[in-house]
Amino acid sequence: MKELAAYIEQNRVFLDSRLVELVRIPSVSSQTAHDADSLRAADWLVNLLTKAGFDAQAYPTDHHPIVVASSPKIDGAPTLLIYGHYDVQPVEDDGSWKFPPFDAFIQDDVLYGRGASDDKGPLMAHIFAAEYWMKYAANRPQLNVKFMLEGDEEGNSDVAARFVREHADLLACDYLALSDSPQFAPGQPAITVGFRGIAYYQIRLFGPANDLHSGMYGGAITNPCNALAKLLGSLVDAHGRITVPEFYDDIVRPSEAEQIQVNNLPFDAEQFYNAVGVTEGSGEEGETILSRIWTRPSFDIHGLSGGYQGEGSKTVLPATASAKFSFRLVTGQNPASIVKNLRSFLASQIPPGIRMELESLSSSPAVSVDTSLPCMKAAARAVEFGFGCSPLFIREGGSVPIISVFSELLTPNIVMLGLSQKTDNAHGPNEHFSMTDFYRGLKAAACLWRELSVSEPFVPTK
């Protein structure tokens, strides 16, 4: 693929400038003030893909547009669908950013800006690979290629899932590729073969009709904040195991071979803790750190609210208290069964004088991909071409709910190429993305076209 190296060398300044241009669009999906920016980002991508030789269109939704593009049809050839998202997380206005987050720039081979790593940088690697094959290469692989680029991934919306269900024919494919996952470590590329699922809730406790004087009523009237603390504390035992009945019953443990592979990964626990500013951590007893975040479920409280939290003291017995929390789920667990058992478990512990409301905000099952599939071998060869070394097969503790929908409705042949680094500060201040990784990813994405064009897609038995 000498032509690819020439394409990058001859066009690098232009490629860099287009990437910077996209990152400068503040397409924050969760803030209505940026709705026009989301429209601009979608139109920008339609224009780029059209110029690259695709039939591209922005489909309106009840939130932000979904961009779908298709290459000219090659009869009899397999089809690859590339997924990505153009929306970004909000920016914290707390002085943590060293530069304006939407004044993207490249310095010392690093791209800085909100969305640089998640997901505009990785997404553009795939788009430029497509441009290479469509406009510059002499012999395009016998592969049909589609793009689906959404604008609501960061907003925890079900827009994309509904779109896939309603447009399964439009998106029909033999393979699906995305790069919304990290490498294992700098210099160690990875193919992600599993994500944990999630079940996310909000709990509200209601006590007295209004806030009360804690001296006059404390000890006789149940305090919703006290009750909430006790309820949340009851969800995990002293050994780090979740106490909801039947919670672990359906879990499918990794195979012995996969567990051996995880245990043999070059993982440094001290470095893991130091990277986030702590010296040690906690979790389910008897499990390694990687097992805890990849193949075992977990419980986390994401926010607490109730009572007085202003300056100074106020001895109030609050009328209400609330919290948002989630379980990360693993293979075999059903979110619908979990919420039913969770509701019963919490209701059985509600103290007198307290009323509970439990709302399920979002959920998705865990996803795993069989590493023996032909597409996995094709992806490994593509990564080795792009990065110069063999990839590791890893799992991730986070959740990408749309993948389970793709797997259910479109194809089980899912390739997740990690291009970013865990240290890129995605979702945080000073987000950045290595341009070295960007061009390695571009090469891997281009090679993936060639490899999948001669691969045999797995077709599950009906």
CSV table of C-alpha atoms in Angstrom, one decimal:
chain,number,residue,atom,x,y,z
A,1,MET,CA,0.0,0.0,0.0
A,2,LYS,CA,2.7,2.5,-1.1
A,3,GLU,CA,0.0,4.8,-2.5
A,4,LEU,CA,-1.4,5.2,1.0
A,5,ALA,CA,1.9,6.5,2.4
A,6,ALA,CA,2.1,8.9,-0.5
A,7,TYR,CA,-1.5,10.1,0.0
A,8,ILE,CA,-0.7,10.9,3.7
A,9,GLU,CA,2.6,12.6,2.9
A,10,GLN,CA,1.2,14.8,0.1
A,11,ASN,CA,-2.0,15.7,1.9
A,12,ARG,CA,-1.0,15.9,5.6
A,13,VAL,CA,-1.3,19.6,6.0
A,14,PHE,CA,-4.7,19.6,4.4
A,15,LEU,CA,-5.8,16.5,6.5
A,16,ASP,CA,-4.7,18.2,9.7
A,17,SER,CA,-6.5,21.4,8.9
A,18,ARG,CA,-9.8,19.6,8.2
A,19,LEU,CA,-9.5,17.6,11.4
A,20,VAL,CA,-8.9,20.9,13.3
A,21,GLU,CA,-11.9,22.5,11.5
A,22,LEU,CA,-14.3,19.7,12.7
A,23,VAL,CA,-13.1,19.8,16.3
A,24,ARG,CA,-13.6,23.6,16.4
A,25,ILE,CA,-17.4,23.0,15.9
A,26,PRO,CA,-18.9,23.0,19.4
A,27,SER,CA,-21.4,20.2,18.8
A,28,VAL,CA,-22.4,19.7,22.4
A,29,SER,CA,-25.5,17.4,22.1
A,30,SER,CA,-26.8,17.9,25.6
A,31,GLN,CA,-27.1,21.7,25.5
A,32,THR,CA,-29.8,23.3,23.3
A,33,ALA,CA,-27.6,26.4,23.0
A,34,HIS,CA,-25.4,24.3,20.6
A,35,ASP,CA,-28.2,22.8,18.5
A,36,ALA,CA,-27.2,25.0,15.5
A,37,ASP,CA,-23.6,23.8,16.0
A,38,SER,CA,-24.8,20.2,15.8
A,39,LEU,CA,-26.6,20.9,12.6
A,40,ARG,CA,-23.4,22.6,11.2
A,41,ALA,CA,-21.3,19.5,12.2
A,42,ALA,CA,-23.7,17.2,10.4
A,43,ASP,CA,-23.8,19.3,7.3
A,44,TRP,CA,-20.0,19.6,7.4
A,45,LEU,CA,-19.7,15.8,7.4
A,46,VAL,CA,-22.2,15.4,4.6
A,47,ASN,CA,-20.2,17.8,2.5
A,48,LEU,CA,-16.9,16.0,3.3
A,49,LEU,CA,-18.3,12.5,2.5
A,50,THR,CA,-20.0,13.7,-0.7
A,51,LYS,CA,-16.7,15.1,-1.9
A,52,ALA,CA,-15.1,11.8,-1.1
A,53,GLY,CA,-17.4,10.0,-3.5
A,54,PHE,CA,-20.2,8.9,-1.2
A,55,ASP,CA,-24.0,9.4,-1.5
A,56,ALA,CA,-24.4,11.3,1.8
A,57,GLN,CA,-27.5,12.6,3.6
A,58,ALA,CA,-28.3,14.0,7.0
A,59,TYR,CA,-31.5,12.4,8.3
A,60,PRO,CA,-33.5,14.5,10.7
A,61,THR,CA,-34.5,13.1,14.1
A,62,ASP,CA,-36.3,14.5,17.1
A,63,HIS,CA,-32.8,15.5,18.4
A,64,HIS,CA,-29.8,15.9,16.2
A,65,PRO,CA,-29.3,14.6,12.6
A,66,ILE,CA,-27.9,11.2,11.8
A,67,VAL,CA,-25.5,11.3,8.8
A,68,VAL,CA,-25.7,8.2,6.5
A,69,ALA,CA,-23.4,7.8,3.5
A,70,SER,CA,-23.0,5.0,1.0
A,71,SER,CA,-20.2,4.2,-1.5
A,72,PRO,CA,-21.2,3.3,-5.1
A,73,LYS,CA,-22.6,-0.2,-5.1
A,74,ILE,CA,-20.4,-3.1,-6.1
A,75,ASP,CA,-22.7,-6.1,-6.8
A,76,GLY,CA,-21.8,-9.3,-4.9
A,77,ALA,CA,-19.3,-7.5,-2.6
A,78,PRO,CA,-19.6,-7.6,1.3
A,79,THR,CA,-20.7,-4.4,3.1
A,80,LEU,CA,-18.9,-2.6,5.9
A,81,LEU,CA,-20.8,-0.1,8.1
A,82,ILE,CA,-18.6,2.4,9.9
A,83,TYR,CA,-20.2,4.0,13.0
A,84,GLY,CA,-19.1,7.1,14.9
A,85,HIS,CA,-20.5,10.2,16.6
A,86,TYR,CA,-19.9,13.9,15.9
A,87,ASP,CA,-21.3,15.2,19.2
A,88,VAL,CA,-19.1,16.0,22.2
A,89,GLN,CA,-19.4,16.4,26.0
A,90,PRO,CA,-20.1,19.8,27.6
A,91,VAL,CA,-17.1,21.8,28.8
A,92,GLU,CA,-16.6,22.5,32.5
A,93,ASP,CA,-16.3,26.3,33.1
A,94,ASP,CA,-14.1,25.8,36.2
A,95,GLY,CA,-10.7,27.1,35.1
A,96,SER,CA,-9.3,23.7,34.4
A,97,TRP,CA,-8.8,24.2,30.7
A,98,LYS,CA,-5.4,25.6,29.7
A,99,PHE,CA,-6.8,26.9,26.4
A,100,PRO,CA,-10.3,27.6,24.9
A,101,PRO,CA,-11.7,24.1,24.3
A,102,PHE,CA,-13.1,24.8,20.9
A,103,ASP,CA,-10.1,26.7,19.6
A,104,ALA,CA,-8.6,23.4,18.4
A,105,PHE,CA,-4.9,23.4,17.4
A,106,ILE,CA,-2.1,20.9,16.9
A,107,GLN,CA,1.1,21.4,18.9
A,108,ASP,CA,4.1,18.9,19.2
A,109,ASP,CA,2.1,16.3,17.3
A,110,VAL,CA,-0.9,16.5,19.6
A,111,LEU,CA,-4.3,17.7,18.7
A,112,TYR,CA,-6.0,19.7,21.6
A,113,GLY,CA,-9.7,20.4,21.8
A,114,ARG,CA,-13.0,19.0,23.1
A,115,GLY,CA,-13.9,16.0,21.0
A,116,ALA,CA,-10.4,15.5,19.7
A,117,SER,CA,-10.2,12.0,21.2
A,118,ASP,CA,-13.9,11.2,21.6
A,119,ASP,CA,-14.8,10.8,18.9
A,120,LYS,CA,-13.9,13.3,16.1
A,121,GLY,CA,-10.2,12.2,15.8
A,122,PRO,CA,-10.9,8.5,15.5
A,123,LEU,CA,-13.9,9.1,13.3
A,124,MET,CA,-11.9,11.3,10.8
A,125,ALA,CA,-9.3,8.5,10.6
A,126,HIS,CA,-12.0,6.3,9.0
A,127,ILE,CA,-13.3,9.1,6.8
A,128,PHE,CA,-9.8,9.9,5.4
A,129,ALA,CA,-9.2,6.2,4.8
A,130,ALA,CA,-12.4,6.1,2.8
A,131,GLU,CA,-11.3,9.2,0.9
A,132,TYR,CA,-8.0,7.5,0.1
A,133,TRP,CA,-9.7,4.4,-1.4
A,134,MET,CA,-12.4,6.3,-3.2
A,135,LYS,CA,-10.3,9.1,-4.8
A,136,TYR,CA,-6.6,8.3,-4.8
A,137,ALA,CA,-6.0,4.6,-4.8
A,138,ALA,CA,-5.8,2.8,-8.2
A,139,ASN,CA,-7.7,-0.3,-7.2
A,140,ARG,CA,-10.5,0.0,-4.6
A,141,PRO,CA,-11.1,-3.2,-2.7
A,142,GLN,CA,-14.3,-5.1,-3.6
A,143,LEU,CA,-16.2,-3.8,-0.6
A,144,ASN,CA,-19.3,-1.7,-0.2
A,145,VAL,CA,-18.9,0.9,2.6
A,146,LYS,CA,-21.5,2.9,4.6
A,147,PHE,CA,-21.2,5.4,7.3
A,148,MET,CA,-23.6,6.1,10.2
A,149,LEU,CA,-22.6,9.2,12.2
A,150,GLU,CA,-24.9,10.3,15.0
A,151,GLY,CA,-25.1,13.5,17.1
A,152,ASP,CA,-26.6,12.2,20.3
A,153,GLU,CA,-24.2,9.6,21.7
A,154,GLU,CA,-22.9,11.8,24.5
A,155,GLY,CA,-26.4,12.7,25.6
A,156,ASN,CA,-27.5,9.1,26.6
A,157,SER,CA,-30.3,9.4,24.0
A,158,ASP,CA,-31.9,6.4,22.3
A,159,VAL,CA,-32.1,8.3,19.0
A,160,ALA,CA,-29.5,6.1,17.3
A,161,ALA,CA,-31.1,2.9,18.5
A,162,ARG,CA,-34.5,3.9,17.2
A,163,PHE,CA,-32.9,5.0,13.9
A,164,VAL,CA,-31.3,1.6,13.5
A,165,ARG,CA,-34.5,-0.2,14.2
A,166,GLU,CA,-36.5,2.0,11.8
A,167,HIS,CA,-33.8,1.9,9.0
A,168,ALA,CA,-32.3,-1.6,9.3
A,169,ASP,CA,-32.6,-2.1,5.5
A,170,LEU,CA,-30.7,1.2,4.8
A,171,LEU,CA,-27.9,0.2,7.2
A,172,ALA,CA,-27.8,-3.5,6.3
A,173,CYS,CA,-24.2,-4.8,6.4
A,174,ASP,CA,-21.9,-7.8,6.8
A,175,TYR,CA,-19.4,-6.0,9.0
A,176,LEU,CA,-19.5,-3.1,11.4
A,177,ALA,CA,-16.5,-1.1,12.5
A,178,LEU,CA,-16.0,1.7,15.1
A,179,SER,CA,-13.3,3.4,17.0
A,180,ASP,CA,-15.0,4.7,20.1
A,181,SER,CA,-12.7,2.7,22.4
A,182,PRO,CA,-9.0,3.2,23.6
A,183,GLN,CA,-5.8,1.3,23.0
A,184,PHE,CA,-4.5,-0.8,25.9
A,185,ALA,CA,-1.5,1.5,26.5
A,186,PRO,CA,0.8,3.9,24.5
A,187,GLY,CA,2.5,1.8,21.8
A,188,GLN,CA,0.2,-1.1,22.5
A,189,PRO,CA,-2.8,-1.1,20.1
A,190,ALA,CA,-5.9,-3.1,20.9
A,191,ILE,CA,-9.1,-4.5,19.5
A,192,THR,CA,-11.9,-4.3,22.0
A,193,VAL,CA,-14.0,-7.5,22.1
A,194,GLY,CA,-16.4,-6.6,24.9
A,195,PHE,CA,-18.1,-3.8,26.8
A,196,ARG,CA,-20.0,-4.0,30.1
A,197,GLY,CA,-23.6,-3.1,30.0
A,198,ILE,CA,-25.3,-0.6,32.3
A,199,ALA,CA,-28.5,-0.1,34.3
A,200,TYR,CA,-28.8,3.6,35.4
A,201,TYR,CA,-31.3,4.8,38.0
A,202,GLN,CA,-32.6,7.7,40.0
A,203,ILE,CA,-34.0,7.2,43.5
A,204,ARG,CA,-36.1,9.8,45.3
A,205,LEU,CA,-37.1,9.6,49.0
A,206,PHE,CA,-39.9,11.7,50.3
A,207,GLY,CA,-40.4,12.4,54.1
A,208,PRO,CA,-42.1,15.3,55.8
A,209,ALA,CA,-44.2,17.8,53.8
A,210,ASN,CA,-41.4,20.4,54.3
A,211,ASP,CA,-38.0,20.8,55.8
A,212,LEU,CA,-38.1,20.7,59.6
A,213,HIS,CA,-36.0,21.9,62.6
A,214,SER,CA,-33.8,18.9,63.4
A,215,GLY,CA,-33.8,19.8,67.1
A,216,MET,CA,-37.5,19.7,67.3
A,217,TYR,CA,-38.1,16.7,65.1
A,218,GLY,CA,-34.8,14.8,64.8
A,219,GLY,CA,-35.0,11.3,66.4
A,220,ALA,CA,-38.8,11.1,65.9
A,221,ILE,CA,-39.3,11.9,62.2
A,222,THR,CA,-37.4,9.8,59.7
A,223,ASN,CA,-34.7,11.8,57.9
A,224,PRO,CA,-34.8,11.1,54.1
A,225,CYS,CA,-31.0,11.8,53.8
A,226,ASN,CA,-30.3,9.2,56.6
A,227,ALA,CA,-32.6,6.7,54.9
A,228,LEU,CA,-31.0,7.3,51.6
A,229,ALA,CA,-27.5,6.8,52.9
A,230,LYS,CA,-28.5,3.5,54.6
A,231,LEU,CA,-30.3,2.3,51.5
A,232,LEU,CA,-27.4,2.9,49.1
A,233,GLY,CA,-25.0,1.4,51.6
A,234,SER,CA,-27.0,-1.7,51.7
A,235,LEU,CA,-26.5,-2.4,48.0
A,236,VAL,CA,-22.9,-3.6,48.5
A,237,ASP,CA,-21.6,-5.9,51.2
A,238,ALA,CA,-18.3,-5.9,53.1
A,239,HIS,CA,-16.7,-8.1,50.4
A,240,GLY,CA,-17.6,-5.8,47.5
A,241,ARG,CA,-20.5,-7.9,46.2
A,242,ILE,CA,-23.8,-6.4,45.2
A,243,THR,CA,-26.6,-7.6,47.5
A,244,VAL,CA,-29.6,-7.4,45.1
A,245,PRO,CA,-31.2,-10.9,45.1
A,246,GLU,CA,-30.4,-13.1,42.1
A,247,PHE,CA,-28.0,-10.4,40.8
A,248,TYR,CA,-25.2,-12.8,40.0
A,249,ASP,CA,-27.3,-15.8,38.9
A,250,ASP,CA,-27.1,-15.4,35.1
A,251,ILE,CA,-23.5,-14.2,34.8
A,252,VAL,CA,-21.4,-15.9,32.1
A,253,ARG,CA,-17.8,-16.0,33.3
A,254,PRO,CA,-15.0,-15.7,30.8
A,255,SER,CA,-13.5,-18.9,29.5
A,256,GLU,CA,-10.4,-20.2,31.1
A,257,ALA,CA,-8.3,-19.2,28.0
A,258,GLU,CA,-9.7,-15.7,28.1
A,259,GLN,CA,-9.0,-15.3,31.8
A,260,ILE,CA,-5.4,-16.5,31.3
A,261,GLN,CA,-5.0,-13.9,28.5
A,262,VAL,CA,-6.3,-11.1,30.8
A,263,ASN,CA,-4.0,-12.2,33.6
A,264,ASN,CA,-1.0,-12.2,31.3
A,265,LEU,CA,-1.6,-8.6,30.0
A,266,PRO,CA,1.2,-6.2,30.9
A,267,PHE,CA,-0.8,-4.3,33.6
A,268,ASP,CA,0.9,-2.2,36.3
A,269,ALA,CA,-1.5,-1.7,39.3
A,270,GLU,CA,0.7,1.1,40.8
A,271,GLN,CA,0.7,3.0,37.5
A,272,PHE,CA,-3.1,2.5,37.2
A,273,TYR,CA,-3.7,4.0,40.6
A,274,ASN,CA,-1.2,6.8,40.3
A,275,ALA,CA,-2.7,7.9,36.9
A,276,VAL,CA,-5.8,9.0,38.7
A,277,GLY,CA,-4.2,10.4,41.8
A,278,VAL,CA,-4.7,7.6,44.4
A,279,THR,CA,-2.5,5.0,45.9
A,280,GLU,CA,-4.9,2.1,46.1
A,281,GLY,CA,-8.5,1.1,45.5
A,282,SER,CA,-11.2,-1.4,46.3
A,283,GLY,CA,-13.7,-3.7,44.7
A,284,GLU,CA,-15.0,-7.2,44.7
A,285,GLU,CA,-12.7,-9.5,46.8
A,286,GLY,CA,-10.8,-12.2,44.9
A,287,GLU,CA,-10.9,-10.4,41.6
A,288,THR,CA,-8.0,-8.6,39.8
A,289,ILE,CA,-8.3,-5.0,38.8
A,290,LEU,CA,-8.8,-5.8,35.2
A,291,SER,CA,-11.4,-8.4,36.0
A,292,ARG,CA,-13.2,-5.9,38.2
A,293,ILE,CA,-13.5,-3.4,35.4
A,294,TRP,CA,-13.9,-5.7,32.5
A,295,THR,CA,-15.8,-8.9,33.4
A,296,ARG,CA,-17.4,-8.3,36.8
A,297,PRO,CA,-20.3,-6.1,37.6
A,298,SER,CA,-20.0,-3.0,39.8
A,299,PHE,CA,-22.1,-0.4,41.6
A,300,ASP,CA,-21.5,3.3,41.7
A,301,ILE,CA,-23.3,6.4,43.1
A,302,HIS,CA,-23.0,9.3,40.6
A,303,GLY,CA,-24.7,12.1,42.5
A,304,LEU,CA,-26.4,12.8,45.8
A,305,SER,CA,-28.9,15.6,46.7
A,306,GLY,CA,-30.8,16.6,49.8
A,307,GLY,CA,-30.9,19.1,52.6
A,308,TYR,CA,-28.8,22.2,53.1
A,309,GLN,CA,-25.5,22.5,51.2
A,310,GLY,CA,-24.9,26.2,51.3
A,311,GLU,CA,-22.3,28.2,53.2
A,312,GLY,CA,-22.2,27.7,57.0
A,313,SER,CA,-24.6,25.6,59.0
A,314,LYS,CA,-28.4,25.0,59.0
A,315,THR,CA,-29.8,22.3,61.2
A,316,VAL,CA,-32.5,21.2,58.9
A,317,LEU,CA,-34.2,17.8,58.6
A,318,PRO,CA,-34.8,17.7,54.9
A,319,ALA,CA,-38.1,16.8,53.2
A,320,THR,CA,-36.5,14.9,50.3
A,321,ALA,CA,-33.3,13.3,49.2
A,322,SER,CA,-32.3,11.8,45.9
A,323,ALA,CA,-29.4,10.0,44.2
A,324,LYS,CA,-28.4,8.8,40.8
A,325,PHE,CA,-26.6,5.4,40.6
A,326,SER,CA,-25.8,2.6,38.3
A,327,PHE,CA,-24.7,-1.0,38.0
A,328,ARG,CA,-22.3,-2.0,35.3
A,329,LEU,CA,-23.4,-5.3,33.9
A,330,VAL,CA,-21.6,-8.2,32.4
A,331,THR,CA,-22.4,-11.0,29.9
A,332,GLY,CA,-25.6,-12.8,30.8
A,333,GLN,CA,-27.2,-10.2,33.0
A,334,ASN,CA,-30.6,-8.8,32.0
A,335,PRO,CA,-31.4,-5.2,32.9
A,336,ALA,CA,-35.1,-5.9,33.0
A,337,SER,CA,-34.7,-8.6,35.7
A,338,ILE,CA,-32.3,-6.5,37.7
A,339,VAL,CA,-34.7,-3.5,38.0
A,340,LYS,CA,-37.5,-5.7,39.1
A,341,ASN,CA,-35.4,-7.3,41.9
A,342,LEU,CA,-33.8,-4.0,42.8
A,343,ARG,CA,-37.2,-2.3,43.3
A,344,SER,CA,-38.4,-5.1,45.6
A,345,PHE,CA,-35.1,-5.1,47.5
A,346,LEU,CA,-35.2,-1.4,48.2
A,347,ALA,CA,-38.9,-1.3,49.0
A,348,SER,CA,-38.4,-4.0,51.7
A,349,GLN,CA,-36.0,-1.7,53.5
A,350,ILE,CA,-37.9,1.6,53.4
A,351,PRO,CA,-38.3,2.9,57.0
A,352,PRO,CA,-41.6,4.3,58.4
A,353,GLY,CA,-42.4,7.8,57.2
A,354,ILE,CA,-40.6,7.5,53.9
A,355,ARG,CA,-42.0,7.1,50.4
A,356,MET,CA,-39.7,5.9,47.5
A,357,GLU,CA,-39.7,6.5,43.8
A,358,LEU,CA,-37.3,4.6,41.7
A,359,GLU,CA,-36.9,5.6,38.0
A,360,SER,CA,-34.9,3.6,35.4
A,361,LEU,CA,-33.1,6.2,33.3
A,362,SER,CA,-31.3,4.0,30.8
A,363,SER,CA,-30.1,0.4,30.4
A,364,SER,CA,-28.3,-1.8,27.9
A,365,PRO,CA,-26.8,-5.3,28.1
A,366,ALA,CA,-23.2,-6.2,27.9
A,367,VAL,CA,-21.7,-6.9,24.5
A,368,SER,CA,-19.0,-9.5,23.6
A,369,VAL,CA,-17.5,-10.5,20.3
A,370,ASP,CA,-16.0,-13.9,19.5
A,371,THR,CA,-12.3,-13.5,18.9
A,372,SER,CA,-12.3,-16.5,16.6
A,373,LEU,CA,-14.4,-14.8,14.0
A,374,PRO,CA,-12.7,-14.2,10.6
A,375,CYS,CA,-13.3,-10.5,10.9
A,376,MET,CA,-11.2,-10.5,14.1
A,377,LYS,CA,-8.2,-12.0,12.3
A,378,ALA,CA,-8.7,-9.4,9.5
A,379,ALA,CA,-8.8,-6.6,12.0
A,380,ALA,CA,-5.7,-7.9,13.7
A,381,ARG,CA,-3.8,-7.8,10.4
A,382,ALA,CA,-5.1,-4.3,9.7
A,383,VAL,CA,-3.9,-3.0,13.1
A,384,GLU,CA,-0.5,-4.6,12.7
A,385,PHE,CA,-0.2,-2.9,9.4
A,386,GLY,CA,-1.1,0.5,10.9
A,387,PHE,CA,0.7,0.3,14.2
A,388,GLY,CA,3.6,-1.9,13.4
A,389,CYS,CA,2.8,-4.5,16.1
A,390,SER,CA,0.1,-7.1,16.9
A,391,PRO,CA,-2.9,-5.9,18.9
A,392,LEU,CA,-4.2,-7.2,22.2
A,393,PHE,CA,-7.7,-8.3,22.5
A,394,ILE,CA,-9.2,-6.5,25.4
A,395,ARG,CA,-12.5,-5.6,27.1
A,396,GLU,CA,-13.6,-2.2,28.4
A,397,GLY,CA,-15.5,-1.4,31.5
A,398,GLY,CA,-17.6,1.3,29.9
A,399,SER,CA,-20.8,0.9,27.9
A,400,VAL,CA,-21.6,1.7,24.3
A,401,PRO,CA,-25.4,0.8,24.2
A,402,ILE,CA,-25.7,1.1,20.4
A,403,ILE,CA,-23.4,-1.9,19.9
A,404,SER,CA,-26.0,-4.3,21.3
A,405,VAL,CA,-28.5,-2.9,18.9
A,406,PHE,CA,-26.1,-3.4,16.0
A,407,SER,CA,-25.4,-6.9,17.1
A,408,GLU,CA,-29.1,-7.7,17.4
A,409,LEU,CA,-30.3,-6.2,14.2
A,410,LEU,CA,-27.4,-5.9,11.7
A,411,THR,CA,-24.4,-8.1,12.2
A,412,PRO,CA,-22.4,-10.1,14.8
A,413,ASN,CA,-19.2,-9.2,12.9
A,414,ILE,CA,-18.2,-6.1,14.9
A,415,VAL,CA,-14.7,-4.7,14.8
A,416,MET,CA,-13.8,-2.1,17.5
A,417,LEU,CA,-10.4,-0.6,16.7
A,418,GLY,CA,-9.0,1.4,19.6
A,419,LEU,CA,-7.2,4.5,18.4
A,420,SER,CA,-7.2,6.9,21.4
A,421,GLN,CA,-5.5,6.6,24.8
A,422,LYS,CA,-7.0,6.4,28.2
A,423,THR,CA,-4.8,9.4,29.2
A,424,ASP,CA,-6.4,11.6,26.5
A,425,ASN,CA,-8.7,13.2,29.0
A,426,ALA,CA,-11.8,12.4,27.0
A,427,HIS,CA,-14.8,14.0,28.7
A,428,GLY,CA,-12.4,16.0,30.9
A,429,PRO,CA,-10.5,19.3,30.7
A,430,ASN,CA,-7.7,19.6,28.1
A,431,GLU,CA,-8.8,16.7,26.0
A,432,HIS,CA,-6.2,15.8,23.4
A,433,PHE,CA,-5.3,13.1,20.8
A,434,SER,CA,-2.0,12.0,19.4
A,435,MET,CA,-1.6,12.7,15.8
A,436,THR,CA,0.9,9.8,15.6
A,437,ASP,CA,-2.0,7.6,16.7
A,438,PHE,CA,-4.3,9.4,14.3
A,439,TYR,CA,-2.2,8.5,11.2
A,440,ARG,CA,-1.5,5.0,12.5
A,441,GLY,CA,-5.3,4.6,12.8
A,442,LEU,CA,-5.8,6.0,9.3
A,443,LYS,CA,-3.5,3.3,8.0
A,444,ALA,CA,-5.2,0.6,10.0
A,445,ALA,CA,-8.7,1.7,8.8
A,446,ALA,CA,-7.5,1.8,5.2
A,447,CYS,CA,-6.0,-1.7,5.5
A,448,LEU,CA,-9.2,-2.9,7.1
A,449,TRP,CA,-11.1,-2.3,3.8
A,450,ARG,CA,-8.6,-4.6,2.0
A,451,GLU,CA,-8.7,-7.3,4.7
A,452,LEU,CA,-12.5,-7.4,5.0
A,453,SER,CA,-13.0,-7.5,1.2
A,454,VAL,CA,-11.4,-11.0,1.1
A,455,SER,CA,-12.7,-12.2,4.5
A,456,GLU,CA,-15.7,-14.4,5.0
A,457,PRO,CA,-18.4,-12.8,7.3
A,458,PHE,CA,-19.8,-15.1,10.0
A,459,VAL,CA,-23.5,-15.7,9.5
A,460,PRO,CA,-25.3,-17.0,12.6
A,461,THR,CA,-27.6,-20.0,12.4
A,462,LYS,CA,-31.2,-18.8,12.5
